[in-house]
mmCIF file of C-alpha atoms in Angstrom:
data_model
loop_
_atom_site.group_PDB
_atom_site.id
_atom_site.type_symbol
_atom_site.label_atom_id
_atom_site.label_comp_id
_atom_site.label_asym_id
_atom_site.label_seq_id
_atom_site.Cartn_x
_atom_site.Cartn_y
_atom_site.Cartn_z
ATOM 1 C CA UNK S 30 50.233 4.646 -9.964
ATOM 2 C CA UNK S 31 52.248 2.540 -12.148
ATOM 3 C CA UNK S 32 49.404 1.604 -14.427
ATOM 4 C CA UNK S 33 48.094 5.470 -14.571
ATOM 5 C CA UNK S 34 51.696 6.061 -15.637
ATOM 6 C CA UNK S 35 51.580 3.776 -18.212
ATOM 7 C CA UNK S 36 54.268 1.952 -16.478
ATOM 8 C CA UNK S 37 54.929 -1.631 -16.383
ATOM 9 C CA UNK S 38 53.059 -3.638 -13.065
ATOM 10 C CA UNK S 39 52.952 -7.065 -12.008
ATOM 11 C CA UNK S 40 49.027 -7.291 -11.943
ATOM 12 C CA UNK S 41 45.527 -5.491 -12.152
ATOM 13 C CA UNK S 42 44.668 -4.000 -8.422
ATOM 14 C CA UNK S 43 41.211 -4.924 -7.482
ATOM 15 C CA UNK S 44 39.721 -1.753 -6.838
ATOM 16 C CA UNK S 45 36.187 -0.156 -4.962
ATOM 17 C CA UNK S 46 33.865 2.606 -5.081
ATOM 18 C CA UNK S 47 32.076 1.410 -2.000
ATOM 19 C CA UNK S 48 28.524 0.081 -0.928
ATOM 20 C CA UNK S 49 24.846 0.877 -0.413
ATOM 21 C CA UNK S 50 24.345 0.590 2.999
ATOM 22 C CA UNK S 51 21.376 -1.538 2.096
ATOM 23 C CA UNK S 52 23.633 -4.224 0.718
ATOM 24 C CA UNK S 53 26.013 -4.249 3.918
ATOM 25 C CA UNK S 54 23.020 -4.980 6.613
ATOM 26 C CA UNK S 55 21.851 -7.660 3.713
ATOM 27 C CA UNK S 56 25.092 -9.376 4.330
ATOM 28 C CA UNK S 57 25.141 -8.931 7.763
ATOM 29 C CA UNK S 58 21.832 -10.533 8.024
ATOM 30 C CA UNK S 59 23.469 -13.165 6.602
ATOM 31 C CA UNK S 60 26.158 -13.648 8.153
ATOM 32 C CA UNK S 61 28.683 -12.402 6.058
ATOM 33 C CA UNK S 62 30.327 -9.513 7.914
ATOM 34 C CA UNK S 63 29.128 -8.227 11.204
ATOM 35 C CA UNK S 64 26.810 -5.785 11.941
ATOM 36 C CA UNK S 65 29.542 -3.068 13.320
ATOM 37 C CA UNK S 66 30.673 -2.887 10.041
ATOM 38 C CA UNK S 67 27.402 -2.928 8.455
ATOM 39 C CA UNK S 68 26.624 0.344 10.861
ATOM 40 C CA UNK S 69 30.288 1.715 11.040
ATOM 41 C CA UNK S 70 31.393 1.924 7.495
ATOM 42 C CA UNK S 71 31.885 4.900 5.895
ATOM 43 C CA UNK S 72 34.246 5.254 2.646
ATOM 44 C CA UNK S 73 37.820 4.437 3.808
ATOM 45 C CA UNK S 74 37.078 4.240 7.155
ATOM 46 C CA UNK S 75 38.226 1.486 10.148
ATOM 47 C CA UNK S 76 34.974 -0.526 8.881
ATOM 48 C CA UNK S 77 35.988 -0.049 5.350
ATOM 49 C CA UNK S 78 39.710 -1.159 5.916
ATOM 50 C CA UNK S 79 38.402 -4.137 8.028
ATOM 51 C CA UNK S 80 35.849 -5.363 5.113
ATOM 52 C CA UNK S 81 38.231 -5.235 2.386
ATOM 53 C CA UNK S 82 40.392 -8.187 3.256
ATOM 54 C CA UNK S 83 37.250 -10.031 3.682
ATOM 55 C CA UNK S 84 36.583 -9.850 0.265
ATOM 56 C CA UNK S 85 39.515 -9.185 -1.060
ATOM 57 C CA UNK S 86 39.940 -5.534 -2.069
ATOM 58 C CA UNK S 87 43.240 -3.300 -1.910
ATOM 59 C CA UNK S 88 41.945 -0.222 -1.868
ATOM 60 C CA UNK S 89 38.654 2.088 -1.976
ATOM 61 C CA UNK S 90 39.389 5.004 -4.601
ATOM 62 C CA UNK S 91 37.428 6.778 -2.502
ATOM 63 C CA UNK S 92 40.411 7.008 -0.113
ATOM 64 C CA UNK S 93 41.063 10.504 -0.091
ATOM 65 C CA UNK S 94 40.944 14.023 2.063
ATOM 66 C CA UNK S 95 39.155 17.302 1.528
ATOM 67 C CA UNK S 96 38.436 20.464 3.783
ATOM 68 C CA UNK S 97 35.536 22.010 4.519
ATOM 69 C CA UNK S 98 34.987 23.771 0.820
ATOM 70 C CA UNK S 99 30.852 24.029 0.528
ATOM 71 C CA UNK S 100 28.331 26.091 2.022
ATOM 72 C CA UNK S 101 30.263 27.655 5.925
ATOM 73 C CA UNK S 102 28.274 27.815 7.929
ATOM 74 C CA UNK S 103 25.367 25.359 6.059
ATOM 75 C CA UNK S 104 21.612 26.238 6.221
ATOM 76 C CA UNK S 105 20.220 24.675 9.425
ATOM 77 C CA UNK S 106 18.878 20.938 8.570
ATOM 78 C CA UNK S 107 15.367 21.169 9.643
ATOM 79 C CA UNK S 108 11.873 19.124 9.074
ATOM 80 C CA UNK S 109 8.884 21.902 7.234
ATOM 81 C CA UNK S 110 6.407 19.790 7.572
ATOM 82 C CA UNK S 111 5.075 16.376 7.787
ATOM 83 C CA UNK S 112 2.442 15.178 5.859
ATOM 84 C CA UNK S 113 -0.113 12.559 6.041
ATOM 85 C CA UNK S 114 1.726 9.938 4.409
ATOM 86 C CA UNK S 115 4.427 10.064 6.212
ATOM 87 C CA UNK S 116 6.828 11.979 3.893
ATOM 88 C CA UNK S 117 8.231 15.172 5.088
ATOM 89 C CA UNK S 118 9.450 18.334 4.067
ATOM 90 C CA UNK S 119 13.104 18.906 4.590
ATOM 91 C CA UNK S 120 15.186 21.821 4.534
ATOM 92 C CA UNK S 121 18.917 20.399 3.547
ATOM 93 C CA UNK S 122 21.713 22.301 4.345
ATOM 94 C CA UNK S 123 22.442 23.912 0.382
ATOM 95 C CA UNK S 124 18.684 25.249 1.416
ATOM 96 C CA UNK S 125 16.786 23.552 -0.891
ATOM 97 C CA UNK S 126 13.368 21.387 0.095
ATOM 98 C CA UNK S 127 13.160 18.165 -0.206
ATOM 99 C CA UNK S 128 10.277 15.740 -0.326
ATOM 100 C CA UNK S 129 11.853 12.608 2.130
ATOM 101 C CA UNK S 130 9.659 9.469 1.851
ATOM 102 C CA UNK S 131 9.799 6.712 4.608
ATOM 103 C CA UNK S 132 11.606 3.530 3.787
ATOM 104 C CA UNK S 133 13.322 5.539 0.522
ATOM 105 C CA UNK S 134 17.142 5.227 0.628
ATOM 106 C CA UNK S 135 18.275 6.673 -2.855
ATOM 107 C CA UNK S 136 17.736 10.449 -3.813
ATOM 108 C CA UNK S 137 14.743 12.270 -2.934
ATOM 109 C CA UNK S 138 12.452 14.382 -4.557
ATOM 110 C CA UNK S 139 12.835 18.202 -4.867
ATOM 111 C CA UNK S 140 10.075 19.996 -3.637
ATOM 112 C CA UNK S 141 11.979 23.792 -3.767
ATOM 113 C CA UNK S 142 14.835 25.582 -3.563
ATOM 114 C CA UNK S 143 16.031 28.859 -2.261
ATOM 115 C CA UNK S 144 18.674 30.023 -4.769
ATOM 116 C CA UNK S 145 16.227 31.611 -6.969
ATOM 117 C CA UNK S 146 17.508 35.101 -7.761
ATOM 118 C CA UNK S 147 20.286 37.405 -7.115
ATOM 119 C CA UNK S 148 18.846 38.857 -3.849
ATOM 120 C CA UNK S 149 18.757 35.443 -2.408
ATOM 121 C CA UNK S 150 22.236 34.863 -4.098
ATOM 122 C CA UNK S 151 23.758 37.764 -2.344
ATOM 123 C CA UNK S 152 21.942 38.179 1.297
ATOM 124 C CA UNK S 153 21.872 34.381 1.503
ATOM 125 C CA UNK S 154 24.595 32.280 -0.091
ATOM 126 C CA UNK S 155 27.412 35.251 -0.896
ATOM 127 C CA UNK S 156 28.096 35.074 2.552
ATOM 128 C CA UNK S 157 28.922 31.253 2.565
ATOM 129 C CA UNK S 158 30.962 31.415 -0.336
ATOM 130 C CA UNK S 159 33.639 33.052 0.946
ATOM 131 C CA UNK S 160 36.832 31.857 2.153
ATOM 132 C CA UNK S 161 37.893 31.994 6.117
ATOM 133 C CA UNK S 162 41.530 30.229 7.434
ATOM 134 C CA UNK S 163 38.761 27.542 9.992
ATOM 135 C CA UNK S 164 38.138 25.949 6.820
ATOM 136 C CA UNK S 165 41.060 24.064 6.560
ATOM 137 C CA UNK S 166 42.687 22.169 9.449
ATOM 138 C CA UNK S 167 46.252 23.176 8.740
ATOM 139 C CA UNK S 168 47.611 21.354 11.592
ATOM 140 C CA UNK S 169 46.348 18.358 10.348
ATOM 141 C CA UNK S 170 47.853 18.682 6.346
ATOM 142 C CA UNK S 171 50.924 19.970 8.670
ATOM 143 C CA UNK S 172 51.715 16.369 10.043
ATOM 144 C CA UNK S 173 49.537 14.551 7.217
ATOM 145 C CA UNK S 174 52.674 13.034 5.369
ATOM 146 C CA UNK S 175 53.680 11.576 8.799
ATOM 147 C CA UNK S 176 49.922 9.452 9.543
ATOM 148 C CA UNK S 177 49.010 9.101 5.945
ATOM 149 C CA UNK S 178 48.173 5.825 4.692
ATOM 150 C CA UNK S 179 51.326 4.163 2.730
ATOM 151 C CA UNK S 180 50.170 1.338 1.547
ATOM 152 C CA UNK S 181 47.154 2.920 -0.905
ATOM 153 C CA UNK S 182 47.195 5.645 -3.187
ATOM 154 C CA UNK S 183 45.434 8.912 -1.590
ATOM 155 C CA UNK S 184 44.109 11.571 -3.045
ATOM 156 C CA UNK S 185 42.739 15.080 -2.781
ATOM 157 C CA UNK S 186 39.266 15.906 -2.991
ATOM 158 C CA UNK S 187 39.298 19.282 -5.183
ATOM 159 C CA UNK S 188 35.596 20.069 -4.990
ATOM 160 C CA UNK S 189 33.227 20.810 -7.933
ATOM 161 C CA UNK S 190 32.991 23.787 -10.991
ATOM 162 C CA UNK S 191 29.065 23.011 -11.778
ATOM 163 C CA UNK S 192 27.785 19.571 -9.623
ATOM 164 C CA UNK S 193 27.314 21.591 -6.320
ATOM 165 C CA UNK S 194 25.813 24.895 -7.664
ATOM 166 C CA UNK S 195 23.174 21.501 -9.791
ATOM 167 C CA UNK S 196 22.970 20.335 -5.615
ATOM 168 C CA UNK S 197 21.778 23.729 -4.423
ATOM 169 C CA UNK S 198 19.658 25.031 -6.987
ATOM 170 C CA UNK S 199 18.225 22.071 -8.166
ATOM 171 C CA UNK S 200 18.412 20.980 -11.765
ATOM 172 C CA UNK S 201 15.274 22.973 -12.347
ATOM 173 C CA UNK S 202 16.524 25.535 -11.028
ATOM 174 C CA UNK S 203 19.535 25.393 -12.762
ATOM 175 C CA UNK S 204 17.642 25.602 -15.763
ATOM 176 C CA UNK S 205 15.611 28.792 -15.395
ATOM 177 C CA UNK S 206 19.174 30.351 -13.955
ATOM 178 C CA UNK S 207 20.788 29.764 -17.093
ATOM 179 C CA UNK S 208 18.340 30.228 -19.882
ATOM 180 C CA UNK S 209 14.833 32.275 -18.324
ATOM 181 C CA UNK S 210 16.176 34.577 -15.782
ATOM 182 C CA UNK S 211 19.745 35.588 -15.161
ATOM 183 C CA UNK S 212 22.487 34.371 -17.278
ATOM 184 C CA UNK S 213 25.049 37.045 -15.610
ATOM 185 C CA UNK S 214 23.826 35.693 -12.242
ATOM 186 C CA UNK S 215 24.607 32.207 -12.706
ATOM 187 C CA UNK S 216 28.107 33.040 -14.153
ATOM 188 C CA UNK S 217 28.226 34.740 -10.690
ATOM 189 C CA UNK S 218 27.572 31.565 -8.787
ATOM 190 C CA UNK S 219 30.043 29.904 -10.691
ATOM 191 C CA UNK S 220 32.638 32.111 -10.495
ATOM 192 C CA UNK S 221 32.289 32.949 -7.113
ATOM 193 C CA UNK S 222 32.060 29.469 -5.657
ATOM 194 C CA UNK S 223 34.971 28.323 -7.881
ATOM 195 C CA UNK S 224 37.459 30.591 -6.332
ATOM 196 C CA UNK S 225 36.141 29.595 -3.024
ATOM 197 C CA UNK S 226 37.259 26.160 -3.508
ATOM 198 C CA UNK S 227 40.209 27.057 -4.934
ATOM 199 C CA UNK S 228 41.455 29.359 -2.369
ATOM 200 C CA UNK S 229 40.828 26.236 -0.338
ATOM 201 C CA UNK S 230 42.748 23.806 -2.453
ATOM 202 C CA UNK S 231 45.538 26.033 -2.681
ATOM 203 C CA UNK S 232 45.694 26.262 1.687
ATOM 204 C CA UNK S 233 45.764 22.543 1.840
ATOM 205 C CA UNK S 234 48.608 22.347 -0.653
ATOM 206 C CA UNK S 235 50.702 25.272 1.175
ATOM 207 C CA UNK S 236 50.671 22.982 4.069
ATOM 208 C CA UNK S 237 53.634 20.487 2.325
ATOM 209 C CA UNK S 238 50.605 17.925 2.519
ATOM 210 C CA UNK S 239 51.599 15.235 -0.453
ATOM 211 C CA UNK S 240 48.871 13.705 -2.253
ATOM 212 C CA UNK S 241 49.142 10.556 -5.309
ATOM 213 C CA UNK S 242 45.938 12.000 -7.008
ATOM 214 C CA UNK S 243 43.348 14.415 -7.332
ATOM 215 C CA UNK S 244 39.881 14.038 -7.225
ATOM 216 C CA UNK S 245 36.875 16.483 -8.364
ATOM 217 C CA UNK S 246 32.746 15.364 -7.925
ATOM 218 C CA UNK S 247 30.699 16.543 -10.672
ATOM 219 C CA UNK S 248 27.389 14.702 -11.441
ATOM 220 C CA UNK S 249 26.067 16.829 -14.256
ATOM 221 C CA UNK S 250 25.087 14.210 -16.420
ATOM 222 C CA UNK S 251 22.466 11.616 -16.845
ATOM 223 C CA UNK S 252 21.259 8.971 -19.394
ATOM 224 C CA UNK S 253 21.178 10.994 -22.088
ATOM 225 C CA UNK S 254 23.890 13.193 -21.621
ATOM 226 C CA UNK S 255 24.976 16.389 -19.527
ATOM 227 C CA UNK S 256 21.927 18.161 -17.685
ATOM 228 C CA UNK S 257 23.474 21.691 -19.413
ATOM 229 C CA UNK S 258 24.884 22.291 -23.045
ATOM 230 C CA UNK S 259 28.662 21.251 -23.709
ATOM 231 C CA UNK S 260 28.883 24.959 -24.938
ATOM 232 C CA UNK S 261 27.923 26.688 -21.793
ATOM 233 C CA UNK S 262 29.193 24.465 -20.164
ATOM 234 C CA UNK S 263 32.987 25.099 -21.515
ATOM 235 C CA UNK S 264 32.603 28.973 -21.770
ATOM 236 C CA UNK S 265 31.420 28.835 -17.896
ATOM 237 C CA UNK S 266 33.296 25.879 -16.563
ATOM 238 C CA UNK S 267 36.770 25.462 -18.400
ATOM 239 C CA UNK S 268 38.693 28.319 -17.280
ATOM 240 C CA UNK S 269 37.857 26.843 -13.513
ATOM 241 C CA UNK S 270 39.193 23.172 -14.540
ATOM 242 C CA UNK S 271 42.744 24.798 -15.872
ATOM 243 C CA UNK S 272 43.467 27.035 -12.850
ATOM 244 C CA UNK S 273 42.625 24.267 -10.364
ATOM 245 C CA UNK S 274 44.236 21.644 -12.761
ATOM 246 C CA UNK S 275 47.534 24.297 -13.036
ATOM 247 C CA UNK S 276 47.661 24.595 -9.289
ATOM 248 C CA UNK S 277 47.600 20.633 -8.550
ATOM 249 C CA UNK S 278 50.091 19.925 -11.401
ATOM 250 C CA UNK S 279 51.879 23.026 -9.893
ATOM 251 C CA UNK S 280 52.221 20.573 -6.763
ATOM 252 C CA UNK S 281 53.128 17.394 -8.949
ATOM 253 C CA UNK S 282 50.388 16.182 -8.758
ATOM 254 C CA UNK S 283 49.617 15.087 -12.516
ATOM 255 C CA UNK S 284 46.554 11.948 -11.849
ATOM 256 C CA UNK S 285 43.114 14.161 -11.363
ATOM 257 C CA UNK S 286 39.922 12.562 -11.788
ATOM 258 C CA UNK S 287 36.623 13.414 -12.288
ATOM 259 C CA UNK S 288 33.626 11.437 -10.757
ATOM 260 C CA UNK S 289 30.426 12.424 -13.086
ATOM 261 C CA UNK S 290 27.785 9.876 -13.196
ATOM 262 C CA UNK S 291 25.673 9.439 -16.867
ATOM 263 C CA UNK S 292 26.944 9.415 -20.646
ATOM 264 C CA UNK S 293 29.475 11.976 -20.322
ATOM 265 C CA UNK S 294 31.107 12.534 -23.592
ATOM 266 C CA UNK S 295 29.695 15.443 -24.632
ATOM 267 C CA UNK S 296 31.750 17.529 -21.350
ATOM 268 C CA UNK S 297 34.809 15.154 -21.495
ATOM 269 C CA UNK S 298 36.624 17.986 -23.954
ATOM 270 C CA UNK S 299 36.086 20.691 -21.524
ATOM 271 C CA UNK S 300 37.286 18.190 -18.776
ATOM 272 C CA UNK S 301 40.617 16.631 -20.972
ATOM 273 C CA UNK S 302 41.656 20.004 -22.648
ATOM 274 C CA UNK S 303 41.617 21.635 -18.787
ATOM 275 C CA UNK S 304 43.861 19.185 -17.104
ATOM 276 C CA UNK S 305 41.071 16.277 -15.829
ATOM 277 C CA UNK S 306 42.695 12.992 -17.322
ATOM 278 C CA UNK S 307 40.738 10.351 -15.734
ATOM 279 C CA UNK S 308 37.441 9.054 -16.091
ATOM 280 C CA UNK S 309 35.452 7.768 -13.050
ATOM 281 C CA UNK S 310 32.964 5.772 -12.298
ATOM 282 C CA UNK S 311 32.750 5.348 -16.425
ATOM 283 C CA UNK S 312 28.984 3.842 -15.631
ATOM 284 C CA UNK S 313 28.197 1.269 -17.944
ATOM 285 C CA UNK S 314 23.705 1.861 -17.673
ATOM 286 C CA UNK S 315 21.814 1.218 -20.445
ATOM 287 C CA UNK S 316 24.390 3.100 -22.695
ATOM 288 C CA UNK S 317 27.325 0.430 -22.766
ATOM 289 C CA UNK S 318 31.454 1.523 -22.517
ATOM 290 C CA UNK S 319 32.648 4.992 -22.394
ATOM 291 C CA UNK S 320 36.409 4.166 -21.743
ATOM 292 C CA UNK S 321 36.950 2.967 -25.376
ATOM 293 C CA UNK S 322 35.396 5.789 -27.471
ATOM 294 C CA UNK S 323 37.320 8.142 -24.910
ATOM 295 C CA UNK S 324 40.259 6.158 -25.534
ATOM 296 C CA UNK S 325 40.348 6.224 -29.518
ATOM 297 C CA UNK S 326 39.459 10.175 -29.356
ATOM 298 C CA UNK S 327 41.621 11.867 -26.845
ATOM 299 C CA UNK S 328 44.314 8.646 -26.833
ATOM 300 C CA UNK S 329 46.974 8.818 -23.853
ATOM 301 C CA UNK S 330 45.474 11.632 -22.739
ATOM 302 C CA UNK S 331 42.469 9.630 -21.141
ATOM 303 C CA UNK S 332 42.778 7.771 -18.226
ATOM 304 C CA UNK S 333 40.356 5.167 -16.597
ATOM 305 C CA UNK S 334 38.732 3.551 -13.328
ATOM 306 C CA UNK S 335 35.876 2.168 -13.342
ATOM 307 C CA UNK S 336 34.041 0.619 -16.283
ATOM 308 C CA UNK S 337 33.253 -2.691 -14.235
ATOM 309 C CA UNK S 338 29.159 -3.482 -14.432
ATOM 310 C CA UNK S 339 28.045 -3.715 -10.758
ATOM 311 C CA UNK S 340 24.992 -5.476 -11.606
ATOM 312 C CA UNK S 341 27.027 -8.169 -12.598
ATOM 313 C CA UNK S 342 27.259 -9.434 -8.863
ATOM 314 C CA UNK S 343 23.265 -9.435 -8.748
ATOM 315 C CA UNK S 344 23.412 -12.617 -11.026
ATOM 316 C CA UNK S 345 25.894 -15.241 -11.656
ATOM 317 C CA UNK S 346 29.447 -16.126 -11.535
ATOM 318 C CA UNK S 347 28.991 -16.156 -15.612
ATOM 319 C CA UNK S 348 27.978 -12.457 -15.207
ATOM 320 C CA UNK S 349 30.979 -12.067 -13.812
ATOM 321 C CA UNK S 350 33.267 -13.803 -15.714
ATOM 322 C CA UNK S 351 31.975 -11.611 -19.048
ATOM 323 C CA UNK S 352 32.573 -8.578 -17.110
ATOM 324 C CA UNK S 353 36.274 -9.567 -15.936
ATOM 325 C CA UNK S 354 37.062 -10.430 -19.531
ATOM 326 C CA UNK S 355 35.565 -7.105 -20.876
ATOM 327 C CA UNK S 356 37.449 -5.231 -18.342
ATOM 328 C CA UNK S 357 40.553 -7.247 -18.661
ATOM 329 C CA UNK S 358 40.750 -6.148 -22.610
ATOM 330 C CA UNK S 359 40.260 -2.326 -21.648
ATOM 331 C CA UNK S 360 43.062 -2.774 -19.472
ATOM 332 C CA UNK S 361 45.198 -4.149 -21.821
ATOM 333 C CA UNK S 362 44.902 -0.786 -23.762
ATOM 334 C CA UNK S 363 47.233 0.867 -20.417
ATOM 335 C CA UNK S 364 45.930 3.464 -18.446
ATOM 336 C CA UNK S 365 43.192 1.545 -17.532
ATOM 337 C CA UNK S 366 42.451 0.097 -13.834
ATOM 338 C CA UNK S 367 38.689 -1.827 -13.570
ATOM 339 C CA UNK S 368 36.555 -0.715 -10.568
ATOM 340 C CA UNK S 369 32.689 -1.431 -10.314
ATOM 341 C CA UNK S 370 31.415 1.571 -12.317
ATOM 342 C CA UNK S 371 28.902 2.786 -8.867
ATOM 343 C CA UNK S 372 28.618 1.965 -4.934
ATOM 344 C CA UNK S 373 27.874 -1.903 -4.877
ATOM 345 C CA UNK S 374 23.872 -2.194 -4.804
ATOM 346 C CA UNK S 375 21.548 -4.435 -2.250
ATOM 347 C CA UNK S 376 21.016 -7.658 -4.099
ATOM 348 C CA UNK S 377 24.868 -8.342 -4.863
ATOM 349 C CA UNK S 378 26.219 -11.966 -3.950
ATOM 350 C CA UNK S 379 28.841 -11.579 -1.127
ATOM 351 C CA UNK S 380 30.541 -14.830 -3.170
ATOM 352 C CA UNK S 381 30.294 -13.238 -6.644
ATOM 353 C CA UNK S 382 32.175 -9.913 -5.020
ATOM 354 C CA UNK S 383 34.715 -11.830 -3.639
ATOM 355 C CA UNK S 384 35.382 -14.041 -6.827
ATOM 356 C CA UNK S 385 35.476 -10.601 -8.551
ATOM 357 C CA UNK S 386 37.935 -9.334 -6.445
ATOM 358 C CA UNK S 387 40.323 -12.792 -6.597
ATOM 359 C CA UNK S 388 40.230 -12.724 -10.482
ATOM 360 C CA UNK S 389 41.160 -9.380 -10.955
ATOM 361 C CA UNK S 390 44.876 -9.991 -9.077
ATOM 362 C CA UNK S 391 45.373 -12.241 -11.154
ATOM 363 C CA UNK S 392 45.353 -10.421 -14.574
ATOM 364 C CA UNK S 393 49.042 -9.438 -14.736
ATOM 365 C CA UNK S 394 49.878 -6.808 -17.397
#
């Protein structure tokens, strides 16, 4: 908090984004941890906690809270079909199909999608858009400040303007939406489903529930940049960033990040001039450092975590070392706290992740 403050602190914190799953049973083939943690973990979780003195870790980012703010109830999860190969067709619960391959662990295809039109809009998802008081455990945020973690910043999960309406239309279908079919239907979507989650931020807040940060999930962007133009994307999106970001800061609560994967310059103005301030993961791919540019154009205004090149632990200690010293010179420019820039991928060195870890407390600032 100190360093997002721009307040003096004794040393860099060495910070996570979590793990494929993959890359724990690798390590617990060999040895390195044990296979209940390998099965167990989950972000922030007992397994979690229990691995991150092992390698040397204060805290997941991911630590943070949320409410039930998507799709209530969620299409039912069902198997289509299954096809000679061995893939199937799966019904998710946004209701779009997806093409699941045996052995596949990352994203899978899209074979369809539901959301199509504004009589599937309002018989089908309408009615799971709106608010209801069993969405947030109220009891729970009642007593939270009393079984809250102390030691580790926590934060709020705020939800999502435009990365869950991409999750349940598809990005194909986001596209015919917005430009072939029904502009005044997607603004719709938007609209609707942002006041959903805010009605649901704002009942978690009432509750006296204190939180260090905030945290919103985007992933609208890819290797070339967003998946929709900056200028829609402002004129839909940026009056739901201020009201959310006005309500949090309306709460004290004045650290809100933004996890969008890809080269996201192009959105950070709608994100900065709402009331996001820091960048996460800040993925390095094969597009280099986002924190600096950020940094130079929006100054004090940006904030950072992330940045660190996970692939880095897939080769040697002098990987490494480049990365730490790369990192360690964006954090000299304050507001600035290194965390590999994804979940840590199957192939990593358990060694090299806990050499990164050791290194980093010992940058002092």
């Amino acid at each position: 908090m100190n360093i997002l403050h721009f307040r003096d602190a004794d040393r860099l914190p060495a910070v996570h984004f979590g793990y494929w799953r993959d890359l724990l049973h690798e390590w617990a083939d060999q040895g390195k941890i044990s296979r209940e943690i390998a099965l167990g973990w989950r972000d922030a979780n007992e397994c979690d906690r229990e691995l991150d003195p092992l390698i040397g870790w204060d805290f997941n980012w991911s630590t943070n809270r949320s409410c039930s703010m998507g799709l209530f109830p969620a299409f039912e999860h069902k198997v289509l079909e299954t096809l000679p190969d061995g893939s199937q067709r799966v019904q998710t619960g946004m209701g779009v199909i997806e093409r699941v391959k045996p052995g596949i662990v990352s994203i899978p295809s899209e074979d369809d999608y539901t959301l199509k039109d504004r009589r599937a809009f309002e018989e089908l998802y309408l009615p799971k858009m709106q608010f209801s008081p069993d969405r947030v455990d109220t009891e729970y945020f009642k007593h939270f400040n009393e079984t809250r973690p102390t030691d580790v910043p926590v934060g709020l999960q705020v939800g999502s303007v435009l990365g869950n309406i991409r999750d349940m239309t598809t990005v194909m279908g986001m596209s015919y939406l917005i430009y072939d079919e029904d502009e005044e239907l997607f603004a719709d979507i938007v609209d609707t489903y942002a006041e959903l989650q805010y009605k649901c931020v704002e009942e978690v807040l009432k509750t006296g529930a204190k939180f260090d940060y905030a945290h919103f999930w985007e992933d609208v962007c890819f290797k070339s940049g967003p998946l929709i133009s900056p200028e829609l994307f402002d004129e839909l999106c940026a009056k739901h960033y201020k009201k959310r970001c006005d309500l949090l800061h309306s709460y004290g609560i004045d650290i809100i990040s933004l996890d969008c994967d890809g080269v996201v310059e192009k959105l950070l103005p709608t994100w900065v001039n709402n009331g996001v301030n820091t960048m996460f993961p800040i993925e390095i791919g094969v597009w280099g450092d986002q924190f600096e540019p950020a940094r130079k154009k929006f100054g004090r205004e940006v904030l950072g975590v992330g940045g660190m090149d996970k692939t880095a632990f897939r080769r040697d200690k002098a990987a490494v070392d480049a990365e730490i010293e790369r990192v360690k010179r964006l954090a000299s420019l304050g507001g600035f706290i290194p965390c590999p820039d994804h979940r840590i991928m199957p192939g990593s060195k358990f060694e090299l992740v806990q050499y990164y870890a050791e290194e980093i407390k010992k940058i002092t600032l």
